[in-house]
Amino acid sequence: LDLERATALLGVACYVAASLLAGGLLIWTPSRGVRAARVLLAVGATLLAAVLIGGWVRAAAIPVFNRFDAMTCYALALSGAYLLMGASCHARGIACLLIPAATVILLSGVSAGEGGAGEPAPVQGPWLVLHVVTAFAAYGVFTVASISAAAYLIQDSNLKHKRFGLIWERLPSLEALDQNMSRLVGVAFLLLTCSI
């Protein structure tokens, strides 16, 4: 259990470091910073996933029935959606908004600690696993879409007020954000349909 707690703390530390680095992307050169933030995010997500899988194996129940596990699963789904989007789409600039949001979600679960394990569902099986995984994946993709929408509103405001500064340069174009949002919402609805 001490190794599990240390692994969880190291994963949270990776998220916090990635969040600080992502916040600095508005000031520093983004190419190296984005890669470093993604690597830290991936390492933190891997460590936290290992903690959840260890808890799953130890308790023989899906680890989403307390606040720590649920918020960690949500942060992992959000991080996974962003990392997949970053690998396949034009996701430049979203890191400065998304990684801090994932860190806040994770920290809200960590503040609950591991107390209050919650009652596991009476039925544990592959259908429940499929339901939980697809639901969290849908929530993560929906959150990435909403953060893209926030970036769209920021860019639109910058364009209307003719503020073409550093934030304008760092965030994606309105067209790229619009395309990303429509694709992400379509994928999220598909995942949510599978979950239901």
CSV table of C-alpha atoms in Angstrom, one decimal:
chain,number,residue,atom,x,y,z
A,1,LEU,CA,0.0,0.0,0.0
A,2,ASP,CA,2.9,2.4,0.6
A,3,LEU,CA,4.2,1.7,-2.9
A,4,GLU,CA,0.7,2.3,-4.3
A,5,ARG,CA,0.4,5.6,-2.4
A,6,ALA,CA,3.9,6.7,-3.6
A,7,THR,CA,3.0,5.8,-7.1
A,8,ALA,CA,-0.2,7.8,-6.9
A,9,LEU,CA,1.6,10.8,-5.5
A,10,LEU,CA,4.2,10.6,-8.2
A,11,GLY,CA,1.5,10.5,-10.8
A,12,VAL,CA,-0.2,13.6,-9.3
A,13,ALA,CA,3.2,15.3,-9.2
A,14,CYS,CA,3.6,14.6,-12.9
A,15,TYR,CA,0.2,16.2,-13.6
A,16,VAL,CA,1.0,19.3,-11.5
A,17,ALA,CA,4.3,19.7,-13.3
A,18,ALA,CA,2.6,19.2,-16.7
A,19,SER,CA,0.0,21.8,-15.7
A,20,LEU,CA,2.7,24.3,-14.7
A,21,LEU,CA,4.6,23.7,-18.0
A,22,ALA,CA,1.4,24.0,-20.0
A,23,GLY,CA,0.5,27.3,-18.3
A,24,GLY,CA,4.0,28.5,-19.3
A,25,LEU,CA,3.3,27.7,-22.9
A,26,LEU,CA,1.6,31.0,-23.3
A,27,ILE,CA,5.0,32.7,-22.7
A,28,TRP,CA,7.7,30.3,-23.8
A,29,THR,CA,8.3,28.6,-27.1
A,30,PRO,CA,5.6,26.0,-27.5
A,31,SER,CA,7.2,23.2,-29.6
A,32,ARG,CA,9.4,21.7,-26.8
A,33,GLY,CA,7.1,22.7,-24.0
A,34,VAL,CA,4.1,20.9,-25.6
A,35,ARG,CA,6.1,17.7,-26.0
A,36,ALA,CA,7.4,17.9,-22.5
A,37,ALA,CA,3.9,18.6,-21.1
A,38,ARG,CA,2.5,15.6,-23.1
A,39,VAL,CA,5.3,13.3,-21.8
A,40,LEU,CA,4.7,14.4,-18.2
A,41,LEU,CA,0.9,13.9,-18.7
A,42,ALA,CA,1.4,10.5,-20.2
A,43,VAL,CA,3.8,9.4,-17.4
A,44,GLY,CA,1.3,10.6,-14.8
A,45,ALA,CA,-1.6,9.0,-16.5
A,46,THR,CA,0.3,5.7,-16.7
A,47,LEU,CA,1.2,5.8,-13.0
A,48,LEU,CA,-2.3,6.6,-11.9
A,49,ALA,CA,-3.7,3.9,-14.2
A,50,ALA,CA,-1.4,1.4,-12.6
A,51,VAL,CA,-2.7,2.4,-9.2
A,52,LEU,CA,-6.3,1.9,-10.3
A,53,ILE,CA,-5.6,-1.4,-11.9
A,54,GLY,CA,-3.8,-2.5,-8.7
A,55,GLY,CA,-6.8,-1.5,-6.7
A,56,TRP,CA,-9.1,-3.3,-9.2
A,57,VAL,CA,-7.1,-6.5,-8.8
A,58,ARG,CA,-6.8,-6.3,-5.1
A,59,ALA,CA,-10.5,-5.5,-4.4
A,60,ALA,CA,-11.9,-7.6,-7.3
A,61,ALA,CA,-14.2,-4.7,-8.1
A,62,ILE,CA,-14.2,-1.9,-10.6
A,63,PRO,CA,-12.4,1.1,-9.0
A,64,VAL,CA,-15.0,3.8,-9.5
A,65,PHE,CA,-17.1,3.7,-6.4
A,66,ASN,CA,-15.4,6.4,-4.3
A,67,ARG,CA,-14.5,10.0,-5.2
A,68,PHE,CA,-10.8,9.4,-5.5
A,69,ASP,CA,-11.2,6.5,-8.0
A,70,ALA,CA,-14.0,8.2,-10.0
A,71,MET,CA,-12.1,11.6,-10.4
A,72,THR,CA,-8.9,9.8,-11.2
A,73,CYS,CA,-10.8,7.8,-13.9
A,74,TYR,CA,-12.2,11.0,-15.2
A,75,ALA,CA,-8.8,12.7,-15.3
A,76,LEU,CA,-7.4,9.7,-17.1
A,77,ALA,CA,-10.2,9.7,-19.7
A,78,LEU,CA,-9.6,13.4,-20.3
A,79,SER,CA,-5.9,13.0,-20.6
A,80,GLY,CA,-6.2,10.0,-22.9
A,81,ALA,CA,-8.6,11.9,-25.1
A,82,TYR,CA,-6.2,14.8,-25.3
A,83,LEU,CA,-3.2,12.6,-26.0
A,84,LEU,CA,-5.1,10.7,-28.7
A,85,MET,CA,-6.3,14.0,-30.2
A,86,GLY,CA,-2.8,15.4,-30.0
A,87,ALA,CA,-1.4,12.5,-31.9
A,88,SER,CA,-4.0,12.7,-34.7
A,89,CYS,CA,-5.3,16.2,-34.9
A,90,HIS,CA,-4.0,19.8,-34.8
A,91,ALA,CA,-4.1,20.2,-31.0
A,92,ARG,CA,-1.6,23.0,-30.6
A,93,GLY,CA,-2.5,25.5,-27.9
A,94,ILE,CA,-5.2,23.4,-26.2
A,95,ALA,CA,-2.7,22.1,-23.7
A,96,CYS,CA,-2.5,25.4,-21.8
A,97,LEU,CA,-6.3,25.0,-21.1
A,98,LEU,CA,-6.8,21.3,-20.9
A,99,ILE,CA,-3.9,20.0,-18.8
A,100,PRO,CA,-4.6,22.4,-15.9
A,101,ALA,CA,-8.3,21.4,-16.1
A,102,ALA,CA,-7.3,17.7,-15.8
A,103,THR,CA,-5.0,18.5,-12.9
A,104,VAL,CA,-7.8,20.3,-11.1
A,105,ILE,CA,-10.2,17.3,-11.6
A,106,LEU,CA,-7.5,15.0,-10.3
A,107,LEU,CA,-6.7,17.1,-7.3
A,108,SER,CA,-10.4,17.3,-6.4
A,109,GLY,CA,-10.4,13.5,-6.2
A,110,VAL,CA,-7.1,13.4,-4.3
A,111,SER,CA,-8.4,15.7,-1.7
A,112,ALA,CA,-11.0,13.0,-0.8
A,113,GLY,CA,-8.1,10.6,0.0
A,114,GLU,CA,-8.8,6.9,0.0
A,115,GLY,CA,-11.4,7.0,2.7
A,116,GLY,CA,-15.0,6.0,2.1
A,117,ALA,CA,-14.5,3.2,-0.3
A,118,GLY,CA,-18.1,3.3,-1.4
A,119,GLU,CA,-20.3,0.3,-2.0
A,120,PRO,CA,-19.3,-1.7,-5.1
A,121,ALA,CA,-22.0,-2.6,-7.6
A,122,PRO,CA,-23.8,-5.9,-6.8
A,123,VAL,CA,-23.1,-7.1,-10.3
A,124,GLN,CA,-19.5,-7.2,-11.5
A,125,GLY,CA,-18.9,-8.4,-15.0
A,126,PRO,CA,-17.8,-7.5,-18.5
A,127,TRP,CA,-20.9,-5.5,-19.2
A,128,LEU,CA,-20.3,-3.2,-16.2
A,129,VAL,CA,-16.7,-2.8,-17.2
A,130,LEU,CA,-17.8,-1.9,-20.8
A,131,HIS,CA,-20.3,0.6,-19.4
A,132,VAL,CA,-17.9,2.3,-17.1
A,133,VAL,CA,-15.0,2.5,-19.5
A,134,THR,CA,-17.2,3.9,-22.4
A,135,ALA,CA,-18.9,6.3,-20.1
A,136,PHE,CA,-15.7,7.8,-18.8
A,137,ALA,CA,-14.2,7.9,-22.3
A,138,ALA,CA,-17.3,9.8,-23.4
A,139,TYR,CA,-17.0,12.3,-20.5
A,140,GLY,CA,-13.3,12.8,-21.4
A,141,VAL,CA,-14.0,13.4,-25.1
A,142,PHE,CA,-16.9,15.8,-24.2
A,143,THR,CA,-14.6,17.7,-21.9
A,144,VAL,CA,-12.0,18.1,-24.6
A,145,ALA,CA,-14.7,19.3,-26.9
A,146,SER,CA,-15.9,21.9,-24.3
A,147,ILE,CA,-12.3,23.1,-23.7
A,148,SER,CA,-11.9,23.4,-27.5
A,149,ALA,CA,-15.2,25.5,-27.4
A,150,ALA,CA,-13.7,27.7,-24.7
A,151,ALA,CA,-10.6,28.2,-26.9
A,152,TYR,CA,-12.9,29.0,-29.8
A,153,LEU,CA,-14.6,31.7,-27.8
A,154,ILE,CA,-11.2,33.2,-26.8
A,155,GLN,CA,-10.0,33.2,-30.4
A,156,ASP,CA,-13.3,34.7,-31.6
A,157,SER,CA,-13.1,37.5,-29.0
A,158,ASN,CA,-9.5,38.2,-29.9
A,159,LEU,CA,-10.5,38.4,-33.6
A,160,LYS,CA,-13.5,40.7,-32.9
A,161,HIS,CA,-11.4,43.0,-30.7
A,162,LYS,CA,-8.4,42.9,-33.0
A,163,ARG,CA,-6.1,41.5,-30.3
A,164,PHE,CA,-3.5,39.6,-32.2
A,165,GLY,CA,-1.0,39.0,-29.4
A,166,LEU,CA,0.6,35.9,-27.9
A,167,ILE,CA,-2.6,34.1,-27.1
A,168,TRP,CA,-3.9,34.6,-30.6
A,169,GLU,CA,-0.7,33.0,-31.9
A,170,ARG,CA,-0.6,30.1,-29.5
A,171,LEU,CA,-4.3,28.9,-29.9
A,172,PRO,CA,-5.5,27.1,-33.0
A,173,SER,CA,-7.4,28.8,-35.7
A,174,LEU,CA,-11.2,29.2,-35.5
A,175,GLU,CA,-11.6,26.7,-38.4
A,176,ALA,CA,-9.4,24.1,-36.8
A,177,LEU,CA,-11.2,24.4,-33.5
A,178,ASP,CA,-14.6,24.2,-35.2
A,179,GLN,CA,-13.6,21.0,-37.0
A,180,ASN,CA,-12.1,19.5,-33.8
A,181,MET,CA,-15.2,20.3,-31.8
A,182,SER,CA,-17.6,18.7,-34.3
A,183,ARG,CA,-15.5,15.5,-34.6
A,184,LEU,CA,-15.1,15.2,-30.8
A,185,VAL,CA,-18.8,15.7,-30.1
A,186,GLY,CA,-19.6,13.0,-32.7
A,187,VAL,CA,-17.1,10.5,-31.1
A,188,ALA,CA,-18.4,11.4,-27.6
A,189,PHE,CA,-22.0,10.8,-28.5
A,190,LEU,CA,-21.0,7.4,-30.1
A,191,LEU,CA,-19.2,6.4,-26.9
A,192,LEU,CA,-22.1,7.6,-24.7
A,193,THR,CA,-24.5,5.6,-26.9
A,194,CYS,CA,-22.4,2.5,-26.4
A,195,SER,CA,-22.2,3.1,-22.7
A,196,ILE,CA,-26.0,3.3,-22.4
